[in-house]
PDB file of C-alpha atoms and ligand atoms in Angstrom:
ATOM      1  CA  UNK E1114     -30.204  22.381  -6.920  1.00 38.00           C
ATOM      2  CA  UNK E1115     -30.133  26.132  -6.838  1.00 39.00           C
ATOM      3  CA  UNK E1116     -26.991  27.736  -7.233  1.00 40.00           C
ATOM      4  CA  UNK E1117     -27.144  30.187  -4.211  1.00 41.00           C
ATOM      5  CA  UNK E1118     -23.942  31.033  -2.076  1.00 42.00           C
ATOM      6  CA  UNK E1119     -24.415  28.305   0.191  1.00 41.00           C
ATOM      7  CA  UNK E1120     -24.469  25.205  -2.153  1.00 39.00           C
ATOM      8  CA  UNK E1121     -22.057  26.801  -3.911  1.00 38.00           C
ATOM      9  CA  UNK E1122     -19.402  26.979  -0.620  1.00 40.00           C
ATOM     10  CA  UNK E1123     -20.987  23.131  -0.256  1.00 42.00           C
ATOM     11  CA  UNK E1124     -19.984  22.483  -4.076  1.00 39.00           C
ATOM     12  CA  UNK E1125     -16.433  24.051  -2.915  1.00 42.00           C
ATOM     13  CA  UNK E1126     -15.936  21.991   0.256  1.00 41.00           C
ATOM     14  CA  UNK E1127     -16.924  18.844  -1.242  1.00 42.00           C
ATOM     15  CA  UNK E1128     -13.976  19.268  -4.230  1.00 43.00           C
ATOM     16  CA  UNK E1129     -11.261  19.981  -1.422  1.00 43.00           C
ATOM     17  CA  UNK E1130     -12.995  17.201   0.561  1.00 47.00           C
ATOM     18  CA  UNK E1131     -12.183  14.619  -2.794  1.00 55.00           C
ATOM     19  CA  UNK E1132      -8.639  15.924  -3.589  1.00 89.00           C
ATOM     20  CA  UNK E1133      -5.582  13.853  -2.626  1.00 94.00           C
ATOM     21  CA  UNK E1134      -4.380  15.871   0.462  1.00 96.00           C
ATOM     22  CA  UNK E1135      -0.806  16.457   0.171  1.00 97.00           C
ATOM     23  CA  UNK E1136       1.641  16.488   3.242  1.00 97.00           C
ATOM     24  CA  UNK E1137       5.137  17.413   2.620  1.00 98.00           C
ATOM     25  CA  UNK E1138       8.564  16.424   4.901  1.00 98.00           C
ATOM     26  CA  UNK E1139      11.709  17.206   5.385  1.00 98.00           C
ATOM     27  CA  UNK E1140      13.003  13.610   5.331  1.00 98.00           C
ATOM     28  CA  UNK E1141      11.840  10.174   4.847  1.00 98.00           C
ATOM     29  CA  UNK E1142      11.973   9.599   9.106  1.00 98.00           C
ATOM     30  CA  UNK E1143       9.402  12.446   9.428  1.00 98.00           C
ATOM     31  CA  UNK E1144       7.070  10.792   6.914  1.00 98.00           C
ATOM     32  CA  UNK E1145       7.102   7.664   8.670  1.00 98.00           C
ATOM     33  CA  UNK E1146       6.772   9.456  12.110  1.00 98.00           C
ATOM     34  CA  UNK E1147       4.018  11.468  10.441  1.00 98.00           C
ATOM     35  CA  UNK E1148       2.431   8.379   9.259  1.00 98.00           C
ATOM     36  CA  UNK E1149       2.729   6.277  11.941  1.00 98.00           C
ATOM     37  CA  UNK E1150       0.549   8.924  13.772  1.00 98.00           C
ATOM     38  CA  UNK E1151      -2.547   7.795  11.443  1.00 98.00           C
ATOM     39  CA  UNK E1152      -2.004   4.229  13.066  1.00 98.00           C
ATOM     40  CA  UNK E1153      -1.483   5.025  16.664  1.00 98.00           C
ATOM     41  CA  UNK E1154      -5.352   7.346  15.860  1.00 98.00           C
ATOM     42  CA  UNK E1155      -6.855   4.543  14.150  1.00 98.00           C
ATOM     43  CA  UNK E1156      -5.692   1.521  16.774  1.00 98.00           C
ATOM     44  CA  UNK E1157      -6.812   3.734  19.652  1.00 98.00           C
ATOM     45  CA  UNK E1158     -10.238   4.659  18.243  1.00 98.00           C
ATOM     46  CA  UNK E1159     -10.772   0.776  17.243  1.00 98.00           C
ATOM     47  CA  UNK E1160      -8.170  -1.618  18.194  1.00 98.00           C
ATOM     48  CA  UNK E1161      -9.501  -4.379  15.643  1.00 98.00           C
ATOM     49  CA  UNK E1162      -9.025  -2.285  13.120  1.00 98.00           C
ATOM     50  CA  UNK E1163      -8.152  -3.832   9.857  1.00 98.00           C
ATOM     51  CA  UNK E1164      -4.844  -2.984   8.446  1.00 98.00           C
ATOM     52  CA  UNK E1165      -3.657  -3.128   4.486  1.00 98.00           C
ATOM     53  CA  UNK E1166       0.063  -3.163   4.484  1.00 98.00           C
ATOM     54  CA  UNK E1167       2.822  -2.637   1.519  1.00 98.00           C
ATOM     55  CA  UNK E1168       6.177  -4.154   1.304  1.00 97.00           C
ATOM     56  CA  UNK E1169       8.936  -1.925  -0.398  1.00 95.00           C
ATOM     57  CA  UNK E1170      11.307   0.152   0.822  1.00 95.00           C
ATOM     58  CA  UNK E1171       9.085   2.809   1.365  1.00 97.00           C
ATOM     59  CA  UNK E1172       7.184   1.475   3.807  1.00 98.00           C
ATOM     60  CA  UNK E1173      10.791   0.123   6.348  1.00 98.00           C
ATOM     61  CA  UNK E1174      10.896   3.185   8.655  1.00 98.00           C
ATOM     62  CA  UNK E1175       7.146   3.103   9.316  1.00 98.00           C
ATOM     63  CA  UNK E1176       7.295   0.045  10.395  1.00 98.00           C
ATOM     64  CA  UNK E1177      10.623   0.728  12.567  1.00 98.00           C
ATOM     65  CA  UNK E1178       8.447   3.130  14.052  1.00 98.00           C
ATOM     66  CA  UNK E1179       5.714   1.310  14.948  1.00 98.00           C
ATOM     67  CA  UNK E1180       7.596  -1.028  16.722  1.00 98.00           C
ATOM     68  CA  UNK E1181       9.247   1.420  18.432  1.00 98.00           C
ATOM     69  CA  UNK E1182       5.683   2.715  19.397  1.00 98.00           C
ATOM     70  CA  UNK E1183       4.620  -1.011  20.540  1.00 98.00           C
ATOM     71  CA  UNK E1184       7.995  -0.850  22.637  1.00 98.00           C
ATOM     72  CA  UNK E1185       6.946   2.277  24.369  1.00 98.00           C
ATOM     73  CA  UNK E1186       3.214   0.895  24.744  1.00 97.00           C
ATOM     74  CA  UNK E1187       2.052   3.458  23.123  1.00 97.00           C
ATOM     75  CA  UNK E1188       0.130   1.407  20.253  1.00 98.00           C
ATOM     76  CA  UNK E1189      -1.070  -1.880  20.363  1.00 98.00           C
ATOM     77  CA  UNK E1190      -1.625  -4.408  17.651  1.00 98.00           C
ATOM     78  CA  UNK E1191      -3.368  -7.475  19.721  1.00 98.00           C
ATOM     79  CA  UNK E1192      -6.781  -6.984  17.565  1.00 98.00           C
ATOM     80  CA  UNK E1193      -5.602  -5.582  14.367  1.00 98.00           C
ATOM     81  CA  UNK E1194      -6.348  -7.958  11.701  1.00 98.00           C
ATOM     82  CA  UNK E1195      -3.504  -7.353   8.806  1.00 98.00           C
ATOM     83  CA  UNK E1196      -3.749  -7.969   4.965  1.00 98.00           C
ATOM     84  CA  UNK E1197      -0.842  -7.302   2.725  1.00 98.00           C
ATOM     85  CA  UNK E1198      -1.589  -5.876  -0.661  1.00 98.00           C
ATOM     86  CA  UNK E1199       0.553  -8.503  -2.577  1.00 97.00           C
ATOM     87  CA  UNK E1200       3.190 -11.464  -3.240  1.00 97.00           C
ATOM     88  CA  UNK E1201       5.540 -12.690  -5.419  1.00 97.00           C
ATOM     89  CA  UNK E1202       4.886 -15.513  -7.632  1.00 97.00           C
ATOM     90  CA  UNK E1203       6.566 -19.314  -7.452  1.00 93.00           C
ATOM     91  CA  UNK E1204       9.033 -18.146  -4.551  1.00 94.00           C
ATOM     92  CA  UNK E1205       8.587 -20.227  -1.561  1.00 94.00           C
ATOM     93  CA  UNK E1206       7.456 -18.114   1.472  1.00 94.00           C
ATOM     94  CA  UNK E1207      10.395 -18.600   3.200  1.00 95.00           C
ATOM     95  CA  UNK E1208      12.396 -16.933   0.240  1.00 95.00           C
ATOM     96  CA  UNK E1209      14.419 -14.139   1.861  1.00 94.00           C
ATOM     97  CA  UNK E1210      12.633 -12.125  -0.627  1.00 95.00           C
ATOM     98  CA  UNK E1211       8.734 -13.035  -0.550  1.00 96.00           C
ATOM     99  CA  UNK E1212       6.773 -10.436   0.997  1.00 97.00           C
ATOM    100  CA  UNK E1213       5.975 -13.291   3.949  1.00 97.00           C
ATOM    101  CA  UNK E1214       9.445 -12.780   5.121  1.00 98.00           C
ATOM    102  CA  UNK E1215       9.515  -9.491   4.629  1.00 97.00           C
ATOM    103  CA  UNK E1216       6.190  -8.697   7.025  1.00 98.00           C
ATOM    104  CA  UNK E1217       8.081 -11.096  10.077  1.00 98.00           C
ATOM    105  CA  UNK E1218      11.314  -9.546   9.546  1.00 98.00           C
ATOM    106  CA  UNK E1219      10.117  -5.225   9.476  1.00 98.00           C
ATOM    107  CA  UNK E1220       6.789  -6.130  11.993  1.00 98.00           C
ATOM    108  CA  UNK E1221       5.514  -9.050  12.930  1.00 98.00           C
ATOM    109  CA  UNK E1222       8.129 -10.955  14.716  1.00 97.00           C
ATOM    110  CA  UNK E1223       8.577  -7.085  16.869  1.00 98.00           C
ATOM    111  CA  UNK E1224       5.097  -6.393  17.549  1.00 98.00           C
ATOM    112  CA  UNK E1225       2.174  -8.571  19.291  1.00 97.00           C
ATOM    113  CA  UNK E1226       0.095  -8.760  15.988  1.00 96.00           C
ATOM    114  CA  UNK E1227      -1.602 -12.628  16.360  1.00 95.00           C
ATOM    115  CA  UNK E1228      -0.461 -14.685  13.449  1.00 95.00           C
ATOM    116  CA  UNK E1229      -3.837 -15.651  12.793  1.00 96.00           C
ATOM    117  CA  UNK E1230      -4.955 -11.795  12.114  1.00 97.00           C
ATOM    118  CA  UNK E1231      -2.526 -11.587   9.493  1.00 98.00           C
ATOM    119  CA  UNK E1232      -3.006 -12.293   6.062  1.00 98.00           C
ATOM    120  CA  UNK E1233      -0.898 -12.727   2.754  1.00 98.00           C
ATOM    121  CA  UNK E1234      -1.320 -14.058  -0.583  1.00 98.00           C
ATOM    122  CA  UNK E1235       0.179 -17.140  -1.136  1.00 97.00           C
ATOM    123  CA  UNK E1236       2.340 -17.049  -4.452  1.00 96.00           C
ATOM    124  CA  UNK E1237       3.686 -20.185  -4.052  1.00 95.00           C
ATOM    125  CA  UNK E1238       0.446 -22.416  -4.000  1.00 96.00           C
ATOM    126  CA  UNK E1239       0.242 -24.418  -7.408  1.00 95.00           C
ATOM    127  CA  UNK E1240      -3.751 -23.334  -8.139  1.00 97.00           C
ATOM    128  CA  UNK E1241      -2.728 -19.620  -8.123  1.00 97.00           C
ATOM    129  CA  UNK E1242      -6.700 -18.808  -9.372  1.00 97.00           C
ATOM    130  CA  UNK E1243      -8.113 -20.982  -6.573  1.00 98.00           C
ATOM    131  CA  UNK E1244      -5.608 -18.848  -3.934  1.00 98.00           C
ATOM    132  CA  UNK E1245      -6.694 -15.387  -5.504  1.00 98.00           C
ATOM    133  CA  UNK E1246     -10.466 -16.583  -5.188  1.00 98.00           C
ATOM    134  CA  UNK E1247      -9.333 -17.295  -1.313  1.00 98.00           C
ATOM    135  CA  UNK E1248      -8.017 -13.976  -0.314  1.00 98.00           C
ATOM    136  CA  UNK E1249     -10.696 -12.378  -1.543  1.00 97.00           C
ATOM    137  CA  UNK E1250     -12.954 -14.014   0.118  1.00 98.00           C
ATOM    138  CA  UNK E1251     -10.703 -13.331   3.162  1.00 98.00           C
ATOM    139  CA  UNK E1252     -10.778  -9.816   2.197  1.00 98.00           C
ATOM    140  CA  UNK E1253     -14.972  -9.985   2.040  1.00 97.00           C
ATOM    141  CA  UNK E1254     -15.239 -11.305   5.279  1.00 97.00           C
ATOM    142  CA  UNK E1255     -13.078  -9.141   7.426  1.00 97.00           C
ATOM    143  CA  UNK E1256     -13.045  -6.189   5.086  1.00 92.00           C
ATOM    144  CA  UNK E1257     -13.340  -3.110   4.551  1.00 97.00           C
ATOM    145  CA  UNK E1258      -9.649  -2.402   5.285  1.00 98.00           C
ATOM    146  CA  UNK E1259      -9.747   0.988   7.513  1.00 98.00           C
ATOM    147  CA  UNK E1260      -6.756   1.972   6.800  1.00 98.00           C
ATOM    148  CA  UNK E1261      -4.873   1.202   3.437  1.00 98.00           C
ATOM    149  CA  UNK E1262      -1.079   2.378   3.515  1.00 98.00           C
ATOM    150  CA  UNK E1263       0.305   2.439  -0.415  1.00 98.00           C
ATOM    151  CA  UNK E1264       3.565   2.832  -1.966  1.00 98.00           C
ATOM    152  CA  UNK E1265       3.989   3.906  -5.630  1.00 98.00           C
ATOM    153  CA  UNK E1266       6.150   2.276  -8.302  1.00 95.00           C
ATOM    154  CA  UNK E1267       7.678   4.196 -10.324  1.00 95.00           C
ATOM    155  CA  UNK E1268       5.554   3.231 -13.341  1.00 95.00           C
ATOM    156  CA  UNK E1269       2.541   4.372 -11.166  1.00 97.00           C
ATOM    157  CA  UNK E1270       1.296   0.941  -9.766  1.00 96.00           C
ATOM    158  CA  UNK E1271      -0.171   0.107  -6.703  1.00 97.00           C
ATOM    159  CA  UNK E1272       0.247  -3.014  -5.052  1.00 97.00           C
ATOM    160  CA  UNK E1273       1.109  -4.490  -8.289  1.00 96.00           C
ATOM    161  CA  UNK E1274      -1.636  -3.448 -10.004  1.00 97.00           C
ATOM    162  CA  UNK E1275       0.408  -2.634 -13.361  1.00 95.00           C
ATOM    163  CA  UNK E1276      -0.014   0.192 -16.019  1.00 96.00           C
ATOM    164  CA  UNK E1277      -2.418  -1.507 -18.449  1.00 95.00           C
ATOM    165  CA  UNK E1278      -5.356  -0.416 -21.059  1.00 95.00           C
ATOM    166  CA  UNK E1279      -7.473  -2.381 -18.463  1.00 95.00           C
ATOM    167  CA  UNK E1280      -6.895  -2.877 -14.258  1.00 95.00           C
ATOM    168  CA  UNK E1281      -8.321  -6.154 -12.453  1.00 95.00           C
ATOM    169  CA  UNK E1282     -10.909  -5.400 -10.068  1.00 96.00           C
ATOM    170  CA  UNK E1283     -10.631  -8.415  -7.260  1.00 96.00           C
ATOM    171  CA  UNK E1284      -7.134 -10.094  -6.113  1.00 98.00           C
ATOM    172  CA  UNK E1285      -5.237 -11.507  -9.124  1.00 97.00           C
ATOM    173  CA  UNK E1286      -2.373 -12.919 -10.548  1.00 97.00           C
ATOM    174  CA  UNK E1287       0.022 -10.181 -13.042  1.00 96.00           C
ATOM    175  CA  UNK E1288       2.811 -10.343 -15.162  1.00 95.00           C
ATOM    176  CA  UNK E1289       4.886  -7.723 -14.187  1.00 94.00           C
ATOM    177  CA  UNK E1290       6.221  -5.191 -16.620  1.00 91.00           C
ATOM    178  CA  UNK E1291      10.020  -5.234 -17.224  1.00 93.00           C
ATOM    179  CA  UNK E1292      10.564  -1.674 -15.926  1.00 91.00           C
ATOM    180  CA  UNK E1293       8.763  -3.033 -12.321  1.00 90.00           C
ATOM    181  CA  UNK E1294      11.310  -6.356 -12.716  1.00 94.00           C
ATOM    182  CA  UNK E1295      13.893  -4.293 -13.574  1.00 92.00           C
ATOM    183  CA  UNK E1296      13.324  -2.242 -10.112  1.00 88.00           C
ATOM    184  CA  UNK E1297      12.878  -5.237  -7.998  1.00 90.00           C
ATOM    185  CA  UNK E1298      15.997  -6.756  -9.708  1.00 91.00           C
ATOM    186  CA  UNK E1299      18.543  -4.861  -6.725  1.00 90.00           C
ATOM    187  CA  UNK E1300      16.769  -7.566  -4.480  1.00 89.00           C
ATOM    188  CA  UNK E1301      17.568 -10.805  -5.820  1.00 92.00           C
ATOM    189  CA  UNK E1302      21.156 -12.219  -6.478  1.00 90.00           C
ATOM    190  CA  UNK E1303      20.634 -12.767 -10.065  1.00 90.00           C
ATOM    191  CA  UNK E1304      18.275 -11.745 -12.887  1.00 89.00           C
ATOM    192  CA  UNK E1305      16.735 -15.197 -13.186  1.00 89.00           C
ATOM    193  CA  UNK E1306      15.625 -15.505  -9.879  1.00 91.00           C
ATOM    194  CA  UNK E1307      13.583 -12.275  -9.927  1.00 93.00           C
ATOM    195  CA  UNK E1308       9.963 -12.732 -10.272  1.00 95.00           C
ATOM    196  CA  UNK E1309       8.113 -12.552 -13.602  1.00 96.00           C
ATOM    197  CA  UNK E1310       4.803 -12.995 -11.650  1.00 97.00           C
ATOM    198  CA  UNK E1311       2.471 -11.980  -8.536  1.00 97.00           C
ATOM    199  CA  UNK E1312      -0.413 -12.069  -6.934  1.00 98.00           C
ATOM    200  CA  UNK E1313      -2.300  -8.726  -6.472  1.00 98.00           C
ATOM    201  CA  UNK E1314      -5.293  -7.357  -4.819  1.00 98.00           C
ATOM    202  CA  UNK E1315      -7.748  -5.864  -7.308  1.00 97.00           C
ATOM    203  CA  UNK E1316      -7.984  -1.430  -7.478  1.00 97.00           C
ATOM    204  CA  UNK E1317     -10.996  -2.268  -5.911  1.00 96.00           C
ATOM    205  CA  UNK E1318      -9.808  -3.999  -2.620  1.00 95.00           C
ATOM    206  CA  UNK E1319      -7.872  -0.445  -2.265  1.00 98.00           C
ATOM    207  CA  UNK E1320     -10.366   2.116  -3.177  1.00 98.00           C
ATOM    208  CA  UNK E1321     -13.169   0.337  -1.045  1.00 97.00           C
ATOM    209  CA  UNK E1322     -10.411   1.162   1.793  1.00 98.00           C
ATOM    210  CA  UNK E1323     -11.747   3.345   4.140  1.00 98.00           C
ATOM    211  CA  UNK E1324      -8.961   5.647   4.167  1.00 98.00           C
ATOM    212  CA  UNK E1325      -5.562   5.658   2.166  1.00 98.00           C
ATOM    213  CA  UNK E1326      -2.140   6.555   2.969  1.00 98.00           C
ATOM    214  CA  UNK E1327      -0.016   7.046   0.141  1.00 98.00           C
ATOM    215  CA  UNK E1328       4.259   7.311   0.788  1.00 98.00           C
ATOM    216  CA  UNK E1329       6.386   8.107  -1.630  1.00 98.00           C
ATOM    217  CA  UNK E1330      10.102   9.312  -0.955  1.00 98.00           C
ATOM    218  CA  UNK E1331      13.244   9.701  -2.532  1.00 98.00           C
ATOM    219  CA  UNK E1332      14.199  11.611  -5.706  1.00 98.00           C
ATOM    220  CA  UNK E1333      13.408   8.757  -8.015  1.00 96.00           C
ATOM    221  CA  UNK E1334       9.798   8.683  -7.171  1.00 98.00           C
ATOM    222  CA  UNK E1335       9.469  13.200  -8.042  1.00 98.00           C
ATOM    223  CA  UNK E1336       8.558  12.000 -11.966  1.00 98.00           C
ATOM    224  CA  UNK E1337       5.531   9.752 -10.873  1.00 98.00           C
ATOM    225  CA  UNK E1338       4.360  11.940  -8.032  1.00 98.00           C
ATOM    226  CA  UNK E1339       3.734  14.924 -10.454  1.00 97.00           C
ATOM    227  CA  UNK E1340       2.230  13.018 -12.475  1.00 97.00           C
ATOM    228  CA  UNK E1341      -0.132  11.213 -10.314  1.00 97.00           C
ATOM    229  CA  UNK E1342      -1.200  15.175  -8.817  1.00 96.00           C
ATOM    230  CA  UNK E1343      -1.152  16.422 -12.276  1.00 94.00           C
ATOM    231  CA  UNK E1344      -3.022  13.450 -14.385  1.00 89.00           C
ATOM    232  CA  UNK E1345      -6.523  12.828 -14.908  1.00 92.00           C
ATOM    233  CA  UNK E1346      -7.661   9.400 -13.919  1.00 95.00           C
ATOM    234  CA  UNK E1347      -6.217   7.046 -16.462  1.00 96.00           C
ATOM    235  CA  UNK E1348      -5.099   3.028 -16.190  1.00 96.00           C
ATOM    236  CA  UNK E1349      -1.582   3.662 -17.644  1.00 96.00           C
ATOM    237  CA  UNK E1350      -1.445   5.063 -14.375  1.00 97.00           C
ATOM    238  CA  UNK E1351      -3.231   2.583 -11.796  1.00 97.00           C
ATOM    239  CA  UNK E1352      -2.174   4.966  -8.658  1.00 98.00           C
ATOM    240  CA  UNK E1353      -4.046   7.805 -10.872  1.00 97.00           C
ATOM    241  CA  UNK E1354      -7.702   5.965  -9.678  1.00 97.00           C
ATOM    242  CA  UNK E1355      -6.434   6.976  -6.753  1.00 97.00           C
ATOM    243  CA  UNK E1356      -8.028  10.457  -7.236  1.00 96.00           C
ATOM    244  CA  UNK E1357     -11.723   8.937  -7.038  1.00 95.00           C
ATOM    245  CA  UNK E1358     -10.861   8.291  -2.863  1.00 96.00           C
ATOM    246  CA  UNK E1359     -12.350  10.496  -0.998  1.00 94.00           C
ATOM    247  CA  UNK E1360     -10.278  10.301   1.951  1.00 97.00           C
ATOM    248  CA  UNK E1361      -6.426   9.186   0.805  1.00 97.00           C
ATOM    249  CA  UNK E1362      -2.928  11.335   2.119  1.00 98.00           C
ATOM    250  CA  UNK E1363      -0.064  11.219   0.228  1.00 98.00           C
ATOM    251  CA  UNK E1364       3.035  12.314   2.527  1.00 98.00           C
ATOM    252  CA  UNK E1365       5.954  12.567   0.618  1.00 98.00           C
ATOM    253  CA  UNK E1366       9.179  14.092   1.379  1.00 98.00           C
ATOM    254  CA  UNK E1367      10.950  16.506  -0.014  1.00 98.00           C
ATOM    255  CA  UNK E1368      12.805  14.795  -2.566  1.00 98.00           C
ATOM    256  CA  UNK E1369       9.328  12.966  -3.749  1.00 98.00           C
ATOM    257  CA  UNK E1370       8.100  16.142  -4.034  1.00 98.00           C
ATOM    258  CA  UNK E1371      10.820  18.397  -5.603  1.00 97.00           C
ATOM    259  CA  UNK E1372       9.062  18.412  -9.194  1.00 97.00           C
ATOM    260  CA  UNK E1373       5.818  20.095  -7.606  1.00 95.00           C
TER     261      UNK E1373
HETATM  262  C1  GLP I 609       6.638  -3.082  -5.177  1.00 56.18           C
HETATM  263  C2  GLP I 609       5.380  -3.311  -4.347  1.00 56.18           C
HETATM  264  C3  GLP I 609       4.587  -2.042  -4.196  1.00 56.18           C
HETATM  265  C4  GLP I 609       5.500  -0.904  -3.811  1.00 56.18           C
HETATM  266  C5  GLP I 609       6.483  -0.666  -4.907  1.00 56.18           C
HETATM  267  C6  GLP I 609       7.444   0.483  -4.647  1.00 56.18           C
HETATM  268  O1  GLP I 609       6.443  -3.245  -6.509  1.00 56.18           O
HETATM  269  N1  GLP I 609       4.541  -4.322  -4.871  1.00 56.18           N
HETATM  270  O2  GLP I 609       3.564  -2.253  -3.231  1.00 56.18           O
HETATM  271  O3  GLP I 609       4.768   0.244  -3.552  1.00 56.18           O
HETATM  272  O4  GLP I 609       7.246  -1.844  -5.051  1.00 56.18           O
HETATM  273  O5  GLP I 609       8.572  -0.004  -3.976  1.00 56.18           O
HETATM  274  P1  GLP I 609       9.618   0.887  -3.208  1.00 56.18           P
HETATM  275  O6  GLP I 609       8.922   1.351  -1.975  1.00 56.18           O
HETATM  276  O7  GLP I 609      10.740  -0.045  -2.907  1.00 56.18           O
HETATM  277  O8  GLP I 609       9.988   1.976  -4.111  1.00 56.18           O
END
């Protein structure tokens, strides 16, 4: 292709186009307000829109907000079809901690999402490689997930796809490092009970998303967020693939972002 002036502003457009497109707020309320925006677009434009949802703390006030949205009946969840990106291993559902309790406790007990749209690994099933081979079939037959919302550990993982020399592509089971059971320690009552295992989706589940939403807030997460928008694409890093999307948002606020 010729260099002339036009292909080169087309060269130009489509680099900004494939950067990670940075949004910065004052506090973590006004990233979830500014993030629940993306859902009330999305549910309007295509209510059976499929949904990829974190568990965290990152992602609480979003989801206070969307219900609090639903309450005003200003969004509407009665066709969105909802896959979580992960679950704890060898906890019962019904732990207070499994991801499956924390979904019905932040959203789905508060908004009129049918239970039979939503979807979650199953970490206590004994077959854990039969279970991984069902959600992503799951994922293959509703999927593309329109809209993927992410948190970031502080180790750079997503979902709990964990800093390694190489990343799983489909849904599968990890060993988490001790730095991500370390974190999730504050959770559970005593060390033994955290868990030591879980059941992922695969990098590629996310970056076949259609769009990405990336959160990060709070002081402790500045470190991994410069280095995510500083690094090249690396798999000590998983959120670092991250950079290959060509339509993700990271909204951070300003602590997250007070190292940029
Ligand atoms: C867990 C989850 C991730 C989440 C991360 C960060 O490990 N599997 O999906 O992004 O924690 O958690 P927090 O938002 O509490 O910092």
């Amino acid at each position: 292709m010729p260099l002339n002036h036009g292909n080169i502003l087309h060269l130009q457009k489509a680099k900004v186009d494939a950067m990670i497109k940075l949004e910065i707020e004052k506090s973590p309320l006004l990233v979830a307000k500014k993030a629940s925006l993306f859902y009330q677009e999305l549910l309007a434009q295509k209510p059976n829109a499929v949904l990829g949802l974190a568990t965290g703390s990152t992602p609480i006030l979003l989801y206070k907000e969307l219900v609090k949205l639903y309450e005003k009946k200003v969004i509407d969840f009665s066709q969105a079809i909802c896959f979580n990106l992960d679950e704890y291993c060898h906890i019962p559902k019904e732990h207070p901690q499994s991801y499956n309790t924390f979904m019905h406790e932040q959203l789905y007990h508060a908004v009129n999402i049918s239970s039979k749209n939503t979807f979650i690994p199953k970490g206590d099933e004994v077959d854990l490689s039969k279970e991984c081979k069902r959600y992503n079939a799951l994922l293959q037959e509703h999927g593309p997930i329109d809209l993927q919302l992410l948190g970031i550990g502080r180790n750079g993982h997503v979902g709990f796809n964990e800093p390694n020399t190489e990343l799983e592509i489909g849904t599968h089971v990890v060993k988490l490092k001790d730095e991500t059971i370390n974190d999730n320690s504050r959770f559970f009552d005593t060390d033994e009970e955290v868990p030591k295992y879980a059941i992922s989706v695969g990098m590629k589940t996310i970056l076949t998303s259609k769009k990405i939403l990336l959160l990060a807030v709070g002081k402790e997460k500045a470190t991994i967020v410069k280095e995510l928008l500083e690094s090249r694409i690396t798999t000590n890093i998983p959120a670092s693939l991250l950079h290959l999307h060509s339509d993700i948002t990271l909204i951070c606020d300003e602590a997250a972002a007070s190292l940029l």
